[in-house]
Short mmCIF file of C-alpha atoms and ligand atoms in Angstrom, two decimals:
data_model
loop_
_atom_site.label_atom_id
_atom_site.label_comp_id
_atom_site.label_asym_id
_atom_site.label_seq_id
_atom_site.Cartn_x
_atom_site.Cartn_y
_atom_site.Cartn_z
CA UNK A 1014 -18.08 -9.10 -12.13
CA UNK A 1015 -17.14 -11.52 -9.35
CA UNK A 1016 -16.70 -14.39 -11.82
CA UNK A 1017 -14.89 -12.13 -14.23
CA UNK A 1018 -12.42 -11.17 -11.51
CA UNK A 1019 -12.01 -14.82 -10.59
CA UNK A 1020 -11.28 -15.64 -14.24
CA UNK A 1021 -8.62 -12.95 -14.41
CA UNK A 1022 -7.05 -14.19 -11.18
CA UNK A 1023 -6.89 -17.69 -12.69
CA UNK A 1024 -5.48 -16.53 -16.04
CA UNK A 1025 -2.89 -14.05 -14.78
CA UNK A 1026 -0.26 -16.66 -13.84
CA UNK A 1027 -0.32 -17.77 -17.48
CA UNK A 1028 0.49 -14.34 -18.88
CA UNK A 1029 4.09 -14.76 -20.17
CA UNK A 1030 6.62 -13.32 -17.68
CA UNK A 1031 8.25 -10.90 -20.18
CA UNK A 1032 4.80 -9.41 -20.85
CA UNK A 1033 4.13 -9.23 -17.10
CA UNK A 1034 7.44 -7.44 -16.63
CA UNK A 1035 6.56 -4.79 -19.22
CA UNK A 1036 3.23 -4.09 -17.51
CA UNK A 1037 4.80 -4.29 -14.02
CA UNK A 1038 7.37 -1.63 -14.95
CA UNK A 1039 4.75 1.12 -14.90
CA UNK A 1040 4.22 0.49 -11.16
CA UNK A 1041 7.86 0.31 -10.04
CA UNK A 1042 10.75 2.80 -9.79
CA UNK A 1043 13.36 0.22 -10.76
CA UNK A 1044 15.28 -2.64 -9.16
CA UNK A 1045 17.72 -0.54 -7.10
CA UNK A 1046 17.57 2.08 -4.34
CA UNK A 1047 19.55 4.44 -6.58
CA UNK A 1048 16.83 4.31 -9.23
CA UNK A 1049 14.19 4.93 -6.56
CA UNK A 1050 16.11 7.97 -5.29
CA UNK A 1051 16.28 9.46 -8.80
CA UNK A 1052 12.51 8.96 -9.18
CA UNK A 1053 11.88 10.44 -5.71
CA UNK A 1054 13.78 13.60 -6.66
CA UNK A 1055 11.65 13.92 -9.82
CA UNK A 1056 8.42 13.50 -7.84
CA UNK A 1057 9.60 15.94 -5.15
CA UNK A 1058 10.35 18.51 -7.85
CA UNK A 1059 6.72 18.06 -8.86
CA UNK A 1060 5.66 18.91 -5.25
CA UNK A 1061 4.76 15.31 -4.43
CA UNK A 1062 5.78 13.61 -1.21
CA UNK A 1063 7.07 10.05 -1.55
CA UNK A 1064 7.00 6.81 0.39
CA UNK A 1065 9.76 4.35 -0.54
CA UNK A 1066 8.87 0.68 -0.36
CA UNK A 1067 11.34 -2.15 -0.84
CA UNK A 1068 9.49 -4.94 -2.63
CA UNK A 1069 9.47 -8.35 -1.03
CA UNK A 1070 7.27 -10.40 1.23
CA UNK A 1071 7.66 -13.79 2.88
CA UNK A 1072 11.46 -14.08 2.90
CA UNK A 1073 12.74 -17.62 3.36
CA UNK A 1074 15.25 -16.90 6.12
CA UNK A 1075 16.37 -14.39 8.74
CA UNK A 1076 19.37 -13.63 6.53
CA UNK A 1077 16.98 -12.44 3.79
CA UNK A 1078 15.21 -10.20 6.35
CA UNK A 1079 18.51 -8.72 7.44
CA UNK A 1080 19.38 -8.06 3.78
CA UNK A 1081 16.11 -6.11 3.43
CA UNK A 1082 16.82 -4.25 6.67
CA UNK A 1083 20.18 -3.11 5.29
CA UNK A 1084 18.50 -1.70 2.17
CA UNK A 1085 16.00 0.20 4.34
CA UNK A 1086 18.91 1.50 6.44
CA UNK A 1087 20.48 2.88 3.24
CA UNK A 1088 17.12 4.30 2.16
CA UNK A 1089 16.77 6.24 5.44
CA UNK A 1090 20.32 7.58 5.06
CA UNK A 1091 19.63 8.56 1.43
CA UNK A 1092 16.45 10.41 2.41
CA UNK A 1093 18.35 12.26 5.12
CA UNK A 1094 21.45 13.18 3.15
CA UNK A 1095 19.49 14.03 -0.02
CA UNK A 1096 16.99 16.20 1.89
CA UNK A 1097 14.22 14.22 0.19
CA UNK A 1098 10.58 14.71 1.12
CA UNK A 1099 10.11 11.01 1.67
CA UNK A 1100 9.43 8.31 4.22
CA UNK A 1101 9.56 4.52 4.10
CA UNK A 1102 6.94 1.81 4.18
CA UNK A 1103 7.62 -1.78 5.18
CA UNK A 1104 5.83 -5.09 5.45
CA UNK A 1105 6.10 -6.98 8.77
CA UNK A 1106 6.46 -10.29 6.88
CA UNK A 1107 9.47 -8.81 5.06
CA UNK A 1108 11.02 -8.02 8.45
CA UNK A 1109 10.47 -11.61 9.65
CA UNK A 1110 7.01 -11.66 11.30
CA UNK A 1111 6.25 -15.19 10.11
CA UNK A 1112 9.67 -16.48 11.17
CA UNK A 1113 10.10 -14.97 14.65
CA UNK A 1114 7.93 -12.22 16.16
CA UNK A 1115 10.59 -10.88 18.50
CA UNK A 1116 13.16 -10.73 15.68
CA UNK A 1117 10.64 -8.80 13.56
CA UNK A 1118 9.89 -6.33 16.37
CA UNK A 1119 13.61 -5.74 16.90
CA UNK A 1120 14.15 -5.16 13.16
CA UNK A 1121 11.31 -2.67 12.80
CA UNK A 1122 12.17 -1.03 16.15
CA UNK A 1123 15.76 -0.56 14.96
CA UNK A 1124 14.61 1.11 11.71
CA UNK A 1125 12.07 3.35 13.47
CA UNK A 1126 14.77 4.50 15.88
CA UNK A 1127 17.23 5.21 13.07
CA UNK A 1128 14.49 7.00 11.14
CA UNK A 1129 13.57 9.08 14.19
CA UNK A 1130 17.17 10.29 14.41
CA UNK A 1131 16.90 11.47 10.80
CA UNK A 1132 13.29 12.74 11.07
CA UNK A 1133 11.99 10.14 8.64
CA UNK A 1134 8.51 8.62 8.96
CA UNK A 1135 8.02 4.83 8.93
CA UNK A 1136 4.70 3.32 7.82
CA UNK A 1137 3.93 -0.29 8.64
CA UNK A 1138 1.93 -1.75 5.73
CA UNK A 1139 -1.01 -4.07 6.38
CA UNK A 1140 -0.84 -7.48 4.76
CA UNK A 1141 -3.40 -10.30 4.71
CA UNK A 1142 -5.93 -10.75 7.52
CA UNK A 1143 -3.95 -13.52 9.22
CA UNK A 1144 -1.25 -10.96 10.15
CA UNK A 1145 -3.55 -8.11 11.19
CA UNK A 1146 -3.61 -8.59 14.97
CA UNK A 1147 0.15 -9.16 15.19
CA UNK A 1148 0.77 -6.10 13.03
CA UNK A 1149 -1.41 -3.94 15.28
CA UNK A 1150 0.31 -5.30 18.44
CA UNK A 1151 3.69 -4.59 16.88
CA UNK A 1152 2.64 -1.07 15.89
CA UNK A 1153 1.27 -0.28 19.35
CA UNK A 1154 4.44 -1.33 21.11
CA UNK A 1155 6.39 1.09 18.88
CA UNK A 1156 3.74 3.85 18.98
CA UNK A 1157 4.22 4.11 22.77
CA UNK A 1158 7.92 4.91 22.25
CA UNK A 1159 8.11 6.77 18.93
CA UNK A 1160 6.06 9.43 17.15
CA UNK A 1161 7.43 8.72 13.64
CA UNK A 1162 5.56 5.46 13.08
CA UNK A 1163 2.16 4.78 11.51
CA UNK A 1164 0.00 1.87 10.45
CA UNK A 1165 -2.51 0.94 7.74
CA UNK A 1166 -6.19 0.08 8.11
CA UNK A 1167 -8.14 -1.67 5.34
CA UNK A 1168 -11.73 -0.63 4.56
CA UNK A 1169 -12.74 -4.13 3.41
CA UNK A 1170 -11.86 -5.79 6.71
CA UNK A 1171 -14.85 -6.43 8.98
CA UNK A 1172 -12.77 -5.94 12.14
CA UNK A 1173 -11.58 -2.47 11.08
CA UNK A 1174 -14.34 -0.66 13.00
CA UNK A 1175 -13.04 -2.10 16.28
CA UNK A 1176 -9.43 -1.46 15.28
CA UNK A 1177 -10.22 2.15 14.42
CA UNK A 1178 -11.94 2.67 17.77
CA UNK A 1179 -8.81 1.45 19.53
CA UNK A 1180 -6.20 3.14 17.33
CA UNK A 1181 -8.18 6.35 16.94
CA UNK A 1182 -8.31 6.84 20.71
CA UNK A 1183 -4.54 6.47 20.79
CA UNK A 1184 -4.06 9.19 18.18
CA UNK A 1185 -2.44 6.83 15.69
CA UNK A 1186 -1.25 8.08 12.30
CA UNK A 1187 -3.19 5.92 9.84
CA UNK A 1188 -3.13 5.20 6.13
CA UNK A 1189 -6.62 4.15 5.08
CA UNK A 1190 -6.91 1.93 1.99
CA UNK A 1191 -9.52 -0.48 0.60
CA UNK A 1192 -7.39 -3.63 1.03
CA UNK A 1193 -5.52 -5.53 -1.66
CA UNK A 1194 -5.65 -9.23 -0.71
CA UNK A 1195 -8.43 -10.39 -3.03
CA UNK A 1196 -8.36 -14.01 -1.86
CA UNK A 1197 -9.59 -13.10 1.66
CA UNK A 1198 -12.75 -14.96 2.71
CA UNK A 1199 -16.18 -13.42 3.25
CA UNK A 1200 -15.78 -14.26 6.95
CA UNK A 1201 -13.03 -11.61 7.17
CA UNK A 1202 -13.85 -9.03 4.51
CA UNK A 1203 -16.77 -7.34 2.78
CA UNK A 1204 -16.98 -8.71 -0.74
CA UNK A 1205 -19.45 -6.13 -2.04
CA UNK A 1206 -17.53 -3.11 -3.45
CA UNK A 1207 -20.32 -0.74 -2.40
CA UNK A 1208 -20.07 -1.89 1.21
CA UNK A 1209 -16.27 -1.54 1.05
CA UNK A 1210 -16.73 2.09 -0.03
CA UNK A 1211 -19.30 2.76 2.70
CA UNK A 1212 -16.99 1.21 5.25
CA UNK A 1213 -14.12 3.36 3.96
CA UNK A 1214 -16.07 6.59 4.38
CA UNK A 1215 -17.34 5.56 7.82
CA UNK A 1216 -13.82 4.76 9.04
CA UNK A 1217 -12.41 7.94 7.52
CA UNK A 1218 -15.00 10.12 9.22
CA UNK A 1219 -14.33 8.48 12.58
CA UNK A 1220 -10.58 8.93 12.27
CA UNK A 1221 -10.68 12.53 11.08
CA UNK A 1222 -13.25 13.44 13.76
CA UNK A 1223 -10.95 11.99 16.42
CA UNK A 1224 -8.13 14.23 15.15
CA UNK A 1225 -5.96 11.46 13.71
CA UNK A 1226 -3.72 12.22 10.74
CA UNK A 1227 -5.00 10.14 7.82
CA UNK A 1228 -3.27 9.13 4.60
CA UNK A 1229 -6.30 8.84 2.30
CA UNK A 1230 -4.97 6.08 0.06
CA UNK A 1231 -7.27 5.54 -2.89
CA UNK A 1232 -7.62 6.20 -6.63
CA UNK A 1233 -11.39 5.80 -6.50
CA UNK A 1234 -12.83 9.16 -7.49
CA UNK A 1235 -16.07 8.48 -5.58
CA UNK A 1236 -14.02 8.08 -2.39
CA UNK A 1237 -11.88 11.09 -3.23
CA UNK A 1238 -15.07 13.14 -3.57
CA UNK A 1239 -16.46 11.83 -0.24
CA UNK A 1240 -13.12 12.61 1.40
CA UNK A 1241 -13.07 16.18 0.08
CA UNK A 1242 -16.60 16.64 1.37
CA UNK A 1243 -15.57 15.42 4.83
CA UNK A 1244 -12.45 17.58 4.89
CA UNK A 1245 -14.59 20.59 4.08
CA UNK A 1246 -17.38 19.73 6.54
CA UNK A 1247 -14.89 19.19 9.39
CA UNK A 1248 -12.95 22.33 8.42
CA UNK A 1249 -9.64 20.45 8.41
CA UNK A 1250 -6.32 22.13 7.79
CA UNK A 1251 -3.80 20.72 5.29
CA UNK A 1252 -1.68 19.15 8.03
CA UNK A 1253 -4.53 16.87 9.16
CA UNK A 1254 -4.47 14.60 6.09
CA UNK A 1255 -2.85 13.82 2.77
CA UNK A 1256 -3.98 11.93 -0.32
CA UNK A 1257 -1.85 8.92 -1.20
CA UNK A 1258 -1.62 7.13 -4.54
CA UNK A 1259 0.44 4.31 -5.96
CA UNK A 1260 3.17 5.09 -8.46
CA UNK A 1261 1.89 4.57 -11.99
CA UNK A 1262 -1.80 4.81 -11.11
CA UNK A 1263 -4.28 7.64 -11.81
CA UNK A 1264 -1.71 10.36 -12.42
CA UNK A 1265 -4.41 12.68 -13.73
CA UNK A 1266 -6.44 12.54 -10.50
CA UNK A 1267 -3.21 13.00 -8.53
CA UNK A 1268 -2.49 16.16 -10.54
CA UNK A 1269 -6.03 17.49 -10.04
CA UNK A 1270 -5.72 17.10 -6.24
CA UNK A 1271 -2.27 18.64 -6.18
CA UNK A 1272 -3.36 21.61 -8.30
CA UNK A 1273 -6.29 22.18 -5.93
CA UNK A 1274 -3.79 22.60 -3.11
CA UNK A 1275 -4.15 19.23 -1.36
CA UNK A 1276 -1.06 17.43 -0.07
CA UNK A 1277 -0.36 14.29 -2.14
CA UNK A 1278 2.06 11.42 -1.54
CA UNK A 1279 3.17 8.76 -4.02
CA UNK A 1280 3.92 5.21 -2.86
CA UNK A 1281 7.03 4.24 -4.79
CA UNK A 1282 8.07 0.58 -4.77
CA UNK A 1283 11.49 -0.61 -5.90
CA UNK A 1284 13.46 -3.86 -5.84
CA UNK A 1285 13.88 -7.18 -7.58
CA UNK A 1286 10.90 -8.93 -5.99
CA UNK A 1287 8.32 -7.25 -8.18
CA UNK A 1288 6.04 -10.15 -9.06
CA UNK A 1289 3.63 -10.42 -6.06
CA UNK A 1290 3.12 -6.65 -5.86
CA UNK A 1291 2.67 -6.31 -9.62
CA UNK A 1292 0.14 -9.13 -9.73
CA UNK A 1293 -2.03 -7.25 -7.23
CA UNK A 1294 -1.74 -4.05 -9.28
CA UNK A 1295 -2.32 -5.70 -12.65
CA UNK A 1296 -5.41 -7.36 -11.28
CA UNK A 1297 -6.73 -3.95 -10.18
CA UNK A 1298 -6.01 -2.35 -13.55
CA UNK A 1299 -9.29 -2.15 -15.50
CA UNK A 1300 -7.32 -2.08 -18.80
CA UNK A 1301 -5.94 -5.55 -18.00
CA UNK A 1302 -9.41 -6.96 -18.59
CA UNK A 1303 -9.20 -5.77 -22.22
CA UNK A 1304 -5.71 -7.22 -22.62
CA UNK A 1305 -6.74 -10.60 -21.24
CA UNK A 1306 -9.83 -10.75 -23.45
CA UNK A 1307 -7.85 -9.72 -26.55
CA UNK A 1308 -5.28 -12.43 -25.87
CA UNK A 1309 -7.62 -15.10 -24.55
CA UNK A 1310 -6.67 -17.60 -27.29
CA UNK A 1311 -2.91 -17.21 -26.70
CA UNK A 1312 -3.37 -17.54 -22.94
CA UNK A 1313 -5.29 -20.79 -23.35
CA UNK A 1314 -2.43 -22.10 -25.55
CA UNK A 1315 0.01 -21.17 -22.76
CA UNK A 1316 -2.07 -23.02 -20.16
CA UNK A 1317 -2.10 -26.22 -22.21
CA UNK A 1318 1.65 -25.92 -22.95
CA UNK A 1319 2.41 -25.62 -19.19
CA UNK A 1320 0.25 -28.62 -18.32
C1 FAD B 2867 -0.59 4.66 -1.05
C2 FAD B 2867 -1.24 3.31 -0.98
C3 FAD B 2867 -0.79 2.38 -0.07
C4 FAD B 2867 -1.41 1.14 0.04
N1 FAD B 2867 -1.05 0.27 1.03
C5 FAD B 2867 -1.74 -0.87 1.19
C6 FAD B 2867 -1.51 -1.73 2.29
O1 FAD B 2867 -0.65 -1.48 3.16
N2 FAD B 2867 -2.24 -2.86 2.40
C7 FAD B 2867 -3.21 -3.18 1.47
O2 FAD B 2867 -3.89 -4.21 1.63
N3 FAD B 2867 -3.43 -2.41 0.42
C8 FAD B 2867 -2.73 -1.27 0.25
N4 FAD B 2867 -3.01 -0.45 -0.82
C9 FAD B 2867 -3.82 -0.96 -1.95
C10 FAD B 2867 -5.30 -0.73 -1.75
O3 FAD B 2867 -5.76 -1.51 -0.67
C11 FAD B 2867 -6.09 -1.11 -3.02
O4 FAD B 2867 -5.88 -2.43 -3.31
C12 FAD B 2867 -5.71 -0.26 -4.24
O5 FAD B 2867 -5.37 1.04 -3.89
C13 FAD B 2867 -6.90 -0.16 -5.19
O6 FAD B 2867 -7.97 0.42 -4.55
P1 FAD B 2867 -8.59 1.86 -4.92
O7 FAD B 2867 -8.96 2.51 -3.66
O8 FAD B 2867 -7.67 2.59 -5.79
O9 FAD B 2867 -9.96 1.50 -5.65
P2 FAD B 2867 -10.26 0.67 -6.96
O10 FAD B 2867 -11.75 0.57 -7.01
O11 FAD B 2867 -9.48 -0.59 -7.03
O12 FAD B 2867 -9.74 1.60 -8.13
C14 FAD B 2867 -10.35 2.84 -8.43
C15 FAD B 2867 -9.89 3.26 -9.82
O13 FAD B 2867 -8.49 3.56 -9.78
C16 FAD B 2867 -7.86 3.07 -10.97
N5 FAD B 2867 -6.92 2.01 -10.60
C17 FAD B 2867 -6.83 1.36 -9.39
N6 FAD B 2867 -5.82 0.49 -9.40
C18 FAD B 2867 -5.24 0.58 -10.63
C19 FAD B 2867 -4.14 -0.07 -11.25
N7 FAD B 2867 -3.41 -0.98 -10.59
N8 FAD B 2867 -3.79 0.27 -12.50
C20 FAD B 2867 -4.51 1.21 -13.19
N9 FAD B 2867 -5.59 1.86 -12.65
C21 FAD B 2867 -5.94 1.54 -11.40
C22 FAD B 2867 -8.97 2.58 -11.87
O14 FAD B 2867 -9.39 3.64 -12.69
C23 FAD B 2867 -10.04 2.19 -10.89
O15 FAD B 2867 -11.32 2.20 -11.47
C24 FAD B 2867 -2.45 0.82 -0.89
C25 FAD B 2867 -2.90 1.75 -1.81
C26 FAD B 2867 -2.33 3.00 -1.85
C27 FAD B 2867 -2.88 4.00 -2.82
#
């Protein structure tokens, strides 16, 4: 499976962009905030909470970061005025972490403060391992001042046990996911999917036992089952956790959880910078394997044309 995944990672850049865009569409609300708001209303009507995420990572300049900040500002206002059951999620790199740490902290601090005024929750996404420590430092400096900010911990990361011990003791609000950056090295992450799952359950149990609110972010039914077992064993009430799923993924499982009375949130990305996010999702889509195999000959032709 490892080599198969590697093969897909190598071939994906050669999938023609129009085809990529068609597949990517299933994971994205649209290119504009207005489209994301319409989708949020639909999901809210269906009793789902929403997290709005403006797509984009690694902006080239501070001006680009400020542009993204303005969109988030409008998103917070739209959530407030529309009475939407929604929060926002942002990537530190999108807010300038790689350009200037202080600038990034000021940007995120500004949004968290604005969001606090409007009772909107801000989640700081976790990116690749090289940004983990800075992201945690940034989160902690905001967590001391604001209660409407949370962070993400990745089950595949070896350091997550230590991070959970620290953040759990501080009562942090945490989204727990497996981790999406497939190029990480074995030095930093567990490569064996079974260990990733064991790590996930271990971290989840620690967090829930410490009384932290956890966003259980997974579509893996084995993990969903383990989570339900833990919730039952610990006798948790519905305000101690929520399930979180990505827009366009496992809608049936989402419905099953919702119908059983569990709180569920959908992560809803929007914006023009859809490629990097979609590549991660397409790679995680088991059906993509079939597509790539069925079109292997055409993809090879594409590779030779490009070279
Ligand atoms: C709400 C939310 C927020 C996230 N935030 C972050 C973050 O901040 N940082 C980060 O590194 N990662 C983040 N992730 C991504 C996460 O780390 C995983 O990469 C992703 O969720 C796939 O892992 P999984 O737990 O669903 O398990 P997997 O084993 O990948 O998937 C389990 C099953 O779900 C289905 N499935 C999963 N993905 C897809 C797909 N794209 N298309 C179709 N079916 C699919 C398949 O049936 C698959 O067998 C987030 C995920 C969620 C749900």
